[in-house]
Coordinates of C-alpha atoms and ligand atoms in Angstrom, one line a residue:
Chain F
X1 CA 24.0 64.1 -16.7
X2 CA 24.6 66.1 -13.6
X3 CA 22.8 69.5 -13.5
X4 CA 26.1 71.2 -12.5
X5 CA 24.8 74.7 -11.8
X6 CA 21.9 73.3 -9.7
X7 CA 24.3 71.0 -7.9
X8 CA 26.6 73.9 -7.0
X9 CA 23.7 76.1 -6.0
X10 CA 22.5 73.5 -3.5
X11 CA 26.0 72.9 -2.3
X12 CA 26.5 76.6 -1.6
X13 CA 23.3 76.8 0.3
X14 CA 24.4 73.9 2.5
X15 CA 27.9 75.1 2.9
X16 CA 26.9 78.5 4.2
X17 CA 24.7 76.9 6.9
X18 CA 27.1 74.1 7.8
X19 CA 30.1 76.3 8.3
X20 CA 28.2 78.9 10.4
X21 CA 26.5 76.1 12.4
X22 CA 29.9 74.6 13.1
X23 CA 31.2 78.0 14.2
X24 CA 28.3 78.6 16.5
X25 CA 28.6 75.2 18.1
X26 CA 32.1 76.2 19.3
X27 CA 30.3 78.5 21.7
X28 CA 28.5 75.7 23.5
X29 CA 29.3 75.9 27.2
X30 CA 31.3 79.1 26.9
X31 CA 28.8 82.0 26.5
X32 CA 28.3 84.9 28.8
X33 CA 25.0 83.6 30.3
X34 CA 23.0 80.3 30.0
X35 CA 20.3 82.1 28.0
X36 CA 22.9 83.3 25.4
X37 CA 24.4 79.8 25.3
X38 CA 21.0 78.4 24.5
X39 CA 20.3 80.9 21.8
X40 CA 23.6 80.5 20.0
X41 CA 23.4 76.7 20.0
X42 CA 19.8 76.9 18.9
X43 CA 20.8 78.9 15.9
X44 CA 23.6 76.4 15.3
X45 CA 21.2 73.5 15.4
X46 CA 18.9 75.2 12.9
X47 CA 21.8 75.8 10.6
X48 CA 23.1 72.2 10.8
X49 CA 19.6 71.0 10.1
X50 CA 19.4 73.2 7.0
X51 CA 22.8 72.1 5.9
X52 CA 21.8 68.4 6.2
X53 CA 18.8 69.0 3.8
X54 CA 20.7 71.1 1.3
X55 CA 23.8 68.9 1.1
X56 CA 21.5 65.8 0.9
X57 CA 19.8 67.4 -2.1
X58 CA 23.2 68.3 -3.6
X59 CA 24.3 64.7 -3.2
X60 CA 21.1 63.5 -5.0
X61 CA 21.7 65.9 -7.8
X62 CA 25.3 64.7 -8.2
X63 CA 24.2 61.1 -8.2
X64 CA 27.7 59.9 -7.4
X65 CA 26.8 58.2 -4.1
X66 CA 27.8 61.0 -1.8
X67 CA 25.2 61.9 0.8
X68 CA 25.2 64.9 3.1
X69 CA 27.9 63.4 5.3
X70 CA 30.0 62.4 2.3
X71 CA 29.9 66.0 1.2
X72 CA 30.4 67.5 4.6
X73 CA 33.2 65.3 5.8
X74 CA 35.1 64.4 2.6
X75 CA 35.7 67.6 0.8
X76 CA 38.8 69.8 1.3
X77 CA 38.7 73.6 1.3
X78 CA 39.0 74.0 -2.5
X79 CA 35.7 72.2 -2.9
X80 CA 33.8 74.1 -0.2
X81 CA 31.7 76.9 -1.7
X82 CA 30.5 78.9 1.4
X83 CA 30.9 82.6 1.5
X84 CA 33.9 84.0 3.4
X85 CA 31.8 85.7 6.1
X86 CA 30.5 82.5 7.7
X87 CA 34.0 81.0 8.2
X88 CA 35.3 84.0 10.1
X89 CA 36.4 83.1 13.7
X90 CA 34.0 83.7 16.6
X91 CA 36.3 86.2 18.2
X92 CA 34.5 87.7 21.2
X93 CA 30.8 87.9 21.5
X94 CA 30.8 91.2 19.7
X95 CA 32.5 89.7 16.7
X96 CA 30.1 86.7 16.7
X97 CA 27.1 89.0 16.9
X98 CA 28.3 91.2 14.1
X99 CA 28.9 88.2 11.8
X100 CA 25.4 86.8 12.7
X101 CA 23.8 90.2 12.0
X102 CA 25.5 90.7 8.7
X103 CA 24.8 87.1 7.5
X104 CA 21.3 86.5 8.9
X105 CA 19.9 89.7 7.4
X106 CA 21.2 88.6 4.0
X107 CA 20.2 85.0 4.6
X108 CA 16.7 86.0 5.3
X109 CA 16.4 88.1 2.1
X110 CA 18.0 85.4 0.0
X111 CA 15.8 82.6 1.4
X112 CA 12.6 84.7 1.1
X113 CA 13.4 85.1 -2.6
X114 CA 14.5 81.5 -3.1
X115 CA 11.1 80.3 -1.7
X116 CA 9.7 81.4 -5.1
X117 CA 12.2 79.2 -7.0
X118 CA 11.0 77.0 -9.9
X119 CA 12.9 74.2 -8.3
X120 CA 10.3 72.7 -5.9
X121 CA 12.9 71.2 -3.6
X122 CA 14.9 74.4 -3.1
X123 CA 11.7 76.4 -2.8
X124 CA 10.4 74.1 0.0
X125 CA 13.7 74.1 1.8
X126 CA 13.9 77.9 1.6
X127 CA 10.3 78.3 2.9
X128 CA 11.1 76.1 5.9
X129 CA 14.4 77.7 6.6
X130 CA 13.2 81.3 6.4
X131 CA 11.0 80.9 9.4
X132 CA 14.0 79.8 11.4
X133 CA 16.2 82.6 10.1
X134 CA 13.6 85.2 11.1
X135 CA 14.5 84.3 14.7
X136 CA 18.2 84.5 13.9
X137 CA 17.7 88.0 12.6
X138 CA 15.7 89.0 15.6
X139 CA 18.4 87.6 18.0
X140 CA 21.2 89.3 16.1
X141 CA 19.5 92.6 15.7
X142 CA 18.5 92.7 19.4
X143 CA 22.1 92.1 20.5
X144 CA 23.5 94.6 18.0
X145 CA 21.3 97.3 19.7
X146 CA 22.1 96.0 23.3
X147 CA 25.9 96.0 22.7
X148 CA 26.0 99.2 20.6
X149 CA 23.9 101.1 23.1
X150 CA 25.1 99.3 26.3
X151 CA 28.4 100.5 27.7
X152 CA 31.5 102.1 26.1
X153 CA 33.3 98.8 26.3
X154 CA 30.5 96.9 24.5
X155 CA 30.2 99.6 21.9
X156 CA 33.9 99.5 21.2
X157 CA 33.9 95.7 21.0
X158 CA 31.0 95.6 18.7
X159 CA 32.5 98.2 16.4
X160 CA 35.7 96.1 16.2
X161 CA 33.6 93.0 15.4
X162 CA 31.7 94.8 12.7
X163 CA 34.9 96.1 11.3
X164 CA 36.3 92.6 11.2
X165 CA 33.3 91.1 9.3
X166 CA 32.3 94.0 7.1
X167 CA 35.0 93.2 4.6
X168 CA 33.1 90.1 3.5
X169 CA 29.7 91.6 2.9
X170 CA 30.2 92.6 -0.7
X171 CA 30.8 89.0 -1.7
X172 CA 27.2 88.1 -0.6
X173 CA 25.8 90.2 -3.5
X174 CA 28.2 89.2 -6.3
X175 CA 26.9 86.6 -8.7
X176 CA 29.0 84.3 -10.9
X177 CA 28.1 82.0 -13.9
X178 CA 26.3 79.6 -11.6
X179 CA 24.1 82.4 -10.2
X180 CA 23.5 83.8 -13.7
X181 CA 22.3 80.5 -15.1
X182 CA 20.1 79.8 -12.0
X183 CA 18.5 83.2 -12.3
X184 CA 17.9 82.7 -16.0
X185 CA 16.2 79.4 -15.4
X186 CA 14.0 80.9 -12.7
X187 CA 15.6 78.8 -10.0
X188 CA 18.1 81.1 -8.4
X189 CA 18.0 84.6 -6.8
X190 CA 19.4 87.7 -8.4
X191 CA 21.7 88.6 -5.5
X192 CA 22.5 92.1 -6.6
X193 CA 18.7 92.9 -6.4
X194 CA 18.8 92.2 -2.7
X195 CA 21.3 95.0 -1.9
X196 CA 18.9 97.9 -1.4
X197 CA 16.6 96.0 0.9
X198 CA 19.7 94.7 2.8
X199 CA 21.1 98.2 3.3
X200 CA 17.8 99.5 4.5
X201 CA 17.5 96.7 7.1
X202 CA 21.0 97.0 8.5
X203 CA 21.0 100.8 8.5
X204 CA 18.0 100.8 10.7
X205 CA 19.6 98.5 13.2
X206 CA 23.0 100.3 13.1
X207 CA 21.1 103.6 13.9
X208 CA 19.5 102.0 16.9
X209 CA 22.9 100.7 18.0
X210 CA 24.5 104.2 17.7
X211 CA 26.9 102.8 15.1
X212 CA 27.9 104.6 11.9
X213 CA 27.2 102.8 8.7
X214 CA 30.6 101.4 7.6
X215 CA 32.1 102.7 4.4
X216 CA 31.8 100.3 1.4
X217 CA 34.8 98.0 1.4
X218 CA 36.5 96.7 -1.7
X219 CA 35.0 93.3 -2.4
X220 CA 37.0 90.4 -1.0
X221 CA 35.7 87.3 -2.8
X222 CA 36.7 83.7 -3.5
X223 CA 34.5 81.6 -1.2
X224 CA 32.2 80.6 -4.0
X225 CA 35.0 79.2 -6.0
X226 CA 36.9 77.5 -3.2
X227 CA 39.4 80.1 -2.4
X228 CA 38.9 80.7 1.3
X229 CA 40.5 82.4 4.3
X230 CA 43.2 80.7 6.3
X231 CA 40.6 79.8 8.9
X232 CA 38.6 77.3 7.0
X233 CA 41.2 74.6 6.8
X234 CA 41.5 74.5 10.6
X235 CA 37.7 74.4 11.0
X236 CA 37.6 71.5 8.5
X237 CA 40.5 69.6 10.0
X238 CA 38.6 69.6 13.3
X239 CA 35.2 68.8 11.9
X240 CA 36.4 66.0 9.6
X241 CA 38.9 64.4 12.0
X242 CA 37.0 61.2 12.8
X243 CA 35.8 60.6 9.3
X244 CA 39.3 61.0 8.0
X245 CA 41.0 59.0 10.7
X246 CA 38.7 56.0 10.2
X247 CA 38.0 55.7 6.5
X248 CA 34.8 53.7 5.7
X249 CA 33.6 53.4 9.3
X250 CA 30.0 54.3 10.1
X251 CA 29.1 56.2 13.2
Chain W
X1 CA 25.2 61.7 41.9
X2 CA 24.4 65.3 40.9
X3 CA 22.6 65.5 44.3
X4 CA 24.8 63.5 46.6
X5 CA 25.9 65.5 49.6
X6 CA 29.5 66.4 48.7
X7 CA 30.0 69.1 51.3
X8 CA 30.9 68.7 55.0
X9 CA 28.0 70.1 57.0
X10 CA 28.8 71.2 60.5
X11 CA 26.5 70.0 63.3
X12 CA 25.6 73.6 64.1
X13 CA 24.5 74.1 60.5
X14 CA 22.2 71.3 60.8
X15 CA 20.7 72.1 64.1
X16 CA 17.1 73.1 64.5
X17 CA 17.7 75.1 67.6
X18 CA 16.7 78.5 66.2
X19 CA 13.4 77.2 64.9
X20 CA 10.3 77.2 67.0
X21 CA 9.5 73.6 67.8
X22 CA 5.7 73.9 67.1
X23 CA 6.5 75.2 63.6
X24 CA 9.0 72.4 63.0
X25 CA 6.5 69.8 64.2
X26 CA 3.8 71.2 61.8
X27 CA 6.3 71.3 59.0
X28 CA 7.4 67.7 59.5
X29 CA 3.8 66.5 59.7
X30 CA 3.1 68.1 56.3
X31 CA 6.2 66.6 54.8
X32 CA 5.3 63.2 56.2
X33 CA 1.9 63.5 54.6
X34 CA 3.7 64.0 51.2
X35 CA 2.5 67.7 50.9
X36 CA 4.7 69.9 48.7
X37 CA 6.5 72.8 50.5
X38 CA 6.3 76.0 48.5
X39 CA 8.6 79.1 48.6
X40 CA 6.2 81.1 50.8
X41 CA 5.7 78.3 53.4
X42 CA 7.6 78.3 56.6
X43 CA 10.5 75.9 56.6
X44 CA 13.4 75.1 59.1
X45 CA 16.6 76.9 58.3
X46 CA 18.5 73.7 57.9
X47 CA 16.0 72.5 55.3
X48 CA 16.4 75.7 53.4
X49 CA 20.2 75.5 53.6
X50 CA 20.3 71.8 52.6
X51 CA 18.0 72.5 49.6
X52 CA 20.1 75.4 48.4
X53 CA 23.2 73.3 48.6
X54 CA 21.6 70.3 46.9
X55 CA 19.8 72.2 44.1
X56 CA 22.7 74.5 43.3
X57 CA 25.1 71.6 43.3
X58 CA 22.7 69.9 40.9
X59 CA 22.6 73.0 38.7
X60 CA 26.4 73.4 38.8
X61 CA 26.7 69.7 37.7
X62 CA 24.4 70.3 34.7
X63 CA 26.5 73.3 33.6
X64 CA 30.0 71.9 34.3
X65 CA 28.6 68.7 32.6
X66 CA 28.2 70.6 29.3
X67 CA 32.1 70.8 29.1
X68 CA 33.1 67.2 28.7
X69 CA 30.5 66.6 26.0
X70 CA 30.9 70.0 24.5
X71 CA 34.5 68.9 23.9
X72 CA 33.3 66.6 21.0
X73 CA 30.5 68.7 19.3
X74 CA 32.8 70.2 16.8
X75 CA 34.3 66.8 16.1
X76 CA 31.1 64.7 15.9
X77 CA 31.5 62.2 13.1
X78 CA 28.3 62.8 11.2
X79 CA 25.8 65.6 10.8
X80 CA 23.1 63.7 12.6
X81 CA 25.4 62.9 15.6
X82 CA 26.5 66.5 15.7
X83 CA 22.9 67.7 15.8
X84 CA 21.8 65.2 18.4
X85 CA 24.8 65.9 20.7
X86 CA 24.3 69.6 20.4
X87 CA 20.6 69.2 21.3
X88 CA 21.5 67.0 24.2
X89 CA 24.1 69.4 25.6
X90 CA 21.6 72.2 25.1
X91 CA 19.1 70.3 27.2
X92 CA 21.6 70.1 30.0
X93 CA 22.2 73.8 29.8
X94 CA 18.4 74.2 30.1
X95 CA 18.4 71.9 33.1
X96 CA 20.9 74.1 34.8
X97 CA 18.7 77.1 34.1
X98 CA 15.5 75.4 35.6
X99 CA 17.5 74.4 38.7
X100 CA 19.1 77.8 39.3
X101 CA 15.5 79.2 39.1
X102 CA 14.3 76.6 41.6
X103 CA 17.1 77.5 44.0
X104 CA 16.5 81.2 43.6
X105 CA 13.0 80.7 45.1
X106 CA 14.9 79.9 48.3
X107 CA 16.5 83.4 48.4
X108 CA 19.9 83.0 46.8
X109 CA 20.6 84.6 43.5
X110 CA 22.1 82.9 40.5
X111 CA 25.2 85.1 40.7
X112 CA 25.8 84.1 44.3
X113 CA 25.5 80.5 43.4
X114 CA 27.9 80.9 40.5
X115 CA 30.4 82.8 42.7
X116 CA 30.2 79.9 45.2
X117 CA 31.0 77.5 42.4
X118 CA 33.9 79.5 41.1
X119 CA 35.5 80.0 44.5
X120 CA 35.4 76.3 45.1
X121 CA 32.9 76.6 48.0
X122 CA 30.1 74.8 46.1
X123 CA 30.6 71.4 44.6
X124 CA 29.5 69.6 41.5
X125 CA 29.3 66.0 40.5
X126 CA 32.6 64.2 40.6
X127 CA 31.9 62.5 37.3
X128 CA 32.7 65.6 35.3
X129 CA 36.3 65.7 36.4
X130 CA 37.1 62.9 34.1
X131 CA 38.3 63.7 30.6
X132 CA 36.5 62.7 27.3
X133 CA 39.3 61.1 25.3
X134 CA 37.5 59.5 22.3
X135 CA 34.2 59.7 20.5
X136 CA 33.1 56.6 22.4
X137 CA 33.0 58.7 25.6
X138 CA 30.0 60.5 24.2
X139 CA 28.3 57.1 24.1
X140 CA 29.5 56.0 27.6
X141 CA 28.4 59.3 29.1
X142 CA 24.9 59.3 27.6
X143 CA 24.4 55.6 28.5
X144 CA 26.0 55.5 32.0
X145 CA 26.1 59.0 33.4
X146 CA 22.7 60.1 32.1
X147 CA 21.5 56.6 33.0
X148 CA 22.7 57.1 36.6
X149 CA 21.2 60.6 36.6
X150 CA 17.8 59.2 35.6
X151 CA 18.0 56.6 38.4
X152 CA 18.6 59.4 40.9
X153 CA 16.2 62.0 39.5
X154 CA 13.1 59.9 39.0
X155 CA 12.4 59.7 42.8
X156 CA 13.2 63.4 43.1
X157 CA 10.1 64.2 41.1
X158 CA 8.4 63.5 44.5
X159 CA 10.8 65.4 46.5
X160 CA 9.2 67.6 49.2
X161 CA 10.1 71.0 47.8
X162 CA 7.6 72.0 45.1
X163 CA 9.8 74.0 42.7
X164 CA 12.5 71.4 42.8
X165 CA 10.1 68.5 42.2
X166 CA 8.5 70.4 39.3
X167 CA 11.9 71.1 37.8
X168 CA 12.7 67.4 38.1
X169 CA 9.5 66.5 36.2
X170 CA 10.6 68.7 33.3
X171 CA 14.1 67.4 33.4
X172 CA 13.2 63.7 33.6
X173 CA 11.1 64.1 30.4
X174 CA 14.3 64.9 28.5
X175 CA 16.7 62.5 30.1
X176 CA 15.5 59.3 28.5
X177 CA 16.5 60.7 25.1
X178 CA 19.9 61.4 26.5
X179 CA 20.4 57.9 27.6
X180 CA 19.1 56.5 24.3
X181 CA 21.4 58.5 22.1
X182 CA 24.4 57.4 24.3
X183 CA 23.5 53.8 24.1
X184 CA 22.9 54.1 20.3
X185 CA 26.4 55.4 19.9
X186 CA 27.8 52.5 22.0
X187 CA 25.8 50.0 19.9
X188 CA 27.1 51.5 16.6
X189 CA 30.7 51.3 17.9
X190 CA 30.4 47.9 19.4
X191 CA 29.1 46.6 16.1
X192 CA 31.6 48.6 14.1
X193 CA 35.2 48.0 13.1
X194 CA 37.8 46.6 15.5
X195 CA 39.1 50.1 16.2
X196 CA 35.6 51.3 17.0
X197 CA 35.0 48.3 19.2
X198 CA 38.2 49.0 21.1
X199 CA 37.1 52.6 21.6
X200 CA 33.8 51.4 23.0
X201 CA 35.4 48.9 25.4
X202 CA 38.0 51.4 26.5
X203 CA 35.3 54.0 27.3
X204 CA 33.3 51.5 29.3
X205 CA 36.4 50.6 31.2
X206 CA 37.1 54.2 32.1
X207 CA 33.5 55.3 32.9
X208 CA 32.1 52.3 34.8
X209 CA 33.6 52.9 38.2
X210 CA 33.2 56.7 38.2
X211 CA 29.6 56.2 37.2
X212 CA 28.7 53.9 40.1
X213 CA 30.6 56.3 42.4
X214 CA 28.2 59.0 41.3
X215 CA 25.6 57.6 43.7
X216 CA 27.8 58.7 46.6
X217 CA 29.3 57.0 49.6
X218 CA 27.8 53.9 51.1
X219 CA 24.8 54.4 53.3
X220 CA 26.7 53.7 56.6
X221 CA 29.1 56.5 55.7
X222 CA 26.6 59.1 54.5
X223 CA 25.9 61.2 57.6
X224 CA 23.4 63.7 56.3
X225 CA 21.2 61.1 54.5
X226 CA 18.9 60.3 57.4
X227 CA 17.7 63.8 57.9
X228 CA 17.4 64.4 54.1
X229 CA 15.3 61.2 53.9
X230 CA 13.1 62.3 56.8
X231 CA 12.5 65.6 55.1
X232 CA 12.0 63.9 51.8
X233 CA 14.7 65.9 50.1
X234 CA 16.1 62.6 49.2
X235 CA 13.9 59.7 48.7
X236 CA 16.1 56.6 48.3
X237 CA 19.4 55.6 49.7
X238 CA 22.7 55.8 47.8
X239 CA 23.3 52.0 48.0
X240 CA 19.8 51.2 46.9
X241 CA 20.0 53.4 43.8
X242 CA 23.5 52.1 43.0
X243 CA 22.3 48.5 43.2
X244 CA 19.4 49.3 40.9
X245 CA 21.6 51.0 38.4
X246 CA 24.0 48.1 38.3
X247 CA 21.2 45.6 37.9
X248 CA 19.8 47.4 35.0
X249 CA 23.1 48.3 33.3
X250 CA 25.0 45.1 33.4
X251 CA 22.7 43.3 31.0
X252 CA 22.9 46.3 28.6
X253 CA 26.6 46.0 28.6
X254 CA 26.4 42.3 27.9
X255 CA 24.0 43.0 25.0
X256 CA 26.7 45.2 23.5
X257 CA 29.1 42.3 23.7
X258 CA 31.4 44.4 26.0
X259 CA 32.9 43.3 29.3
X260 CA 32.7 45.2 32.6
X261 CA 35.9 46.1 34.4
X262 CA 34.9 44.3 37.6
X263 CA 36.1 40.7 38.0
X264 CA 33.9 40.2 41.1
X265 CA 30.7 41.2 39.3
X266 CA 28.3 38.3 39.2
X267 CA 24.6 37.5 39.5
X268 CA 23.5 36.5 43.0
X269 CA 20.5 34.2 42.7
X270 CA 19.7 34.4 46.4
X271 CA 19.8 38.2 46.6
X272 CA 18.2 38.6 43.2
X273 CA 20.9 41.3 42.5
X274 CA 24.3 41.6 41.0
X275 CA 27.2 41.4 43.5
X276 CA 30.0 43.8 42.7
X277 CA 33.6 44.4 43.8
X278 CA 34.9 47.0 46.2
X279 CA 34.6 50.6 45.2
X280 CA 37.7 52.8 45.5
X281 CA 36.4 55.4 47.8
X282 CA 39.7 57.0 48.2
X283 CA 39.6 57.9 44.6
X284 CA 36.0 59.3 45.0
X285 CA 37.0 61.5 48.0
X286 CA 40.1 62.7 46.2
X287 CA 37.9 63.9 43.3
X288 CA 35.5 65.5 45.7
X289 CA 38.4 67.4 47.1
X290 CA 39.1 68.8 43.7
X291 CA 41.9 66.4 42.7
X292 CA 40.2 64.9 39.7
X293 CA 42.2 64.7 36.5
X294 CA 40.6 67.6 34.7
X295 CA 39.1 69.5 37.7
X296 CA 41.4 72.5 36.9
X297 CA 40.4 72.5 33.3
X298 CA 36.7 72.4 34.1
X299 CA 36.9 75.2 36.6
X300 CA 39.1 77.4 34.5
X301 CA 36.7 77.0 31.5
X302 CA 33.8 78.0 33.6
X303 CA 35.6 81.0 35.2
X304 CA 36.8 82.1 31.8
X305 CA 33.4 82.0 30.3
X306 CA 32.0 84.0 33.2
X307 CA 34.8 86.6 33.2
X308 CA 34.9 86.9 29.4
X309 CA 31.1 87.4 29.5
X310 CA 31.1 90.1 32.1
X311 CA 31.1 93.0 29.6
X312 CA 28.2 91.3 27.8
X313 CA 26.1 91.1 30.9
X314 CA 26.9 94.6 31.9
X315 CA 26.0 95.9 28.4
X316 CA 22.6 94.1 28.5
X317 CA 21.9 95.6 32.0
X318 CA 23.0 99.1 31.0
X319 CA 20.9 99.0 27.8
X320 CA 17.8 97.8 29.8
X321 CA 18.2 100.7 32.1
X322 CA 18.6 103.3 29.3
X323 CA 15.6 101.8 27.4
X324 CA 13.4 101.9 30.5
X325 CA 14.4 105.6 31.0
X326 CA 13.7 106.4 27.4
X327 CA 10.3 104.7 27.6
X328 CA 9.4 106.6 30.7
X329 CA 10.4 109.9 29.2
Ligands
FE2_401 FE1 20.5 66.9 32.8
FE2_402 FE1 21.1 64.4 30.6

């Protein structure tokens, strides 16, 4: 018998990291300076590594012979369960930084809590990932302040990027049946309980960046049940192209 | 090669006339004794100019070189391949960074060098003006292009300019992983399905000649080589390096069960080397002139990244100034 809730929980963990890692890898060779290029791809590499572990675990739990690659390359959008925030397009650097800022601060809180999971595998993965994500938070927070404080143009671009991504923040804190069961079994994280700490963290940075705290946006949800933005299908069609074009080949 | 002299240098440029002869003599004696020249040391003007040209061209090659491989990162066929390729391209970006820093010790800024690249004044390796058409190109580039780069860079660890030599030591440490991941991709494809094998052979066919051209024109047609050798900026001749590359690489191709696109290639017992067919130097010079198939794409991608990033660099600089003022207050 597959432990369905646990399977989905591991899948979501992997999908968040995979999709954001894929997005960041699009920057490779195109950033504003070599140092920024290196940082963005470094974060991308961490996330792809995290996705490989989490999806591998999901595949083991499923027991249907799908490994991490099977899950990454052979699911369509309806079966992807990442949050909507991570699939948002890179836009300009301001939009990329705003997305990273909003996600990494949540990711860090989520993983810190997950490190106490009763599921030993998830706990170990979370403990390892949270160290990497500390750096992602530092990078994103620093750039928020630089861009917010820098020039009128950078301030304006960052505001627009924040505005674009802010719509998808509510979803990060909304639990569903899977979350509820995982919390009850001492495996998962009560997402709503992270909200106060999250707000405190981001308000601090927004203040330093001279940016107003955006007004609460009506929750746009759907990622966790496979209802995504229009962007995800394009991301997948690119990412999955070789696996789809040459079924059964190994690479 | 990344470091092959691709620019015409005027005789005036290369003359030593402005330099005091006794200083030149002392300098040449130090170089001949294999001492490292350091940024604060006296050096002939032509030595400085040649180094700036060579190191910045090398740096540009690393950076432009991230584009053909970057083209496949989002389409890598497995999570492991994606991570490895991303790490590899990131290394190249780091190499560019070390090399710009080494060149900056000679008194030109990174911005000046980048301007020279974007205006077409500075060159970069011809190899990156060929397109990456299939996944097998990731294998062929790692195996052949990084393989050729290693051949060229290993002797440069003993090049006479200290910061350049030390950058090469760091770079060479990372290069063997680059070649290994490329060869591993080729091996997987060569042992895969018929379609994969076709991909691998096609990539080898396309990348073979451009790779051996990377070592630059034949020695008898390489006018600046002699002085660069005397100054130990360059330590081995183009043809020697090319021959060594071919001798090492041909057996690797045969081990993959692939054929090389040179009907005249054969082992010469007497020379103890492979003989190879004539190289199409006209093609090489055309690519040097900027007529490579994707030269426009490569340059426009670099210029776009630089221009799109201007506001980011300005913001970082403005914030740093404001922060320093606040801290001083
Ligand atoms: Fe390199
Ligand atoms: Fe390399």
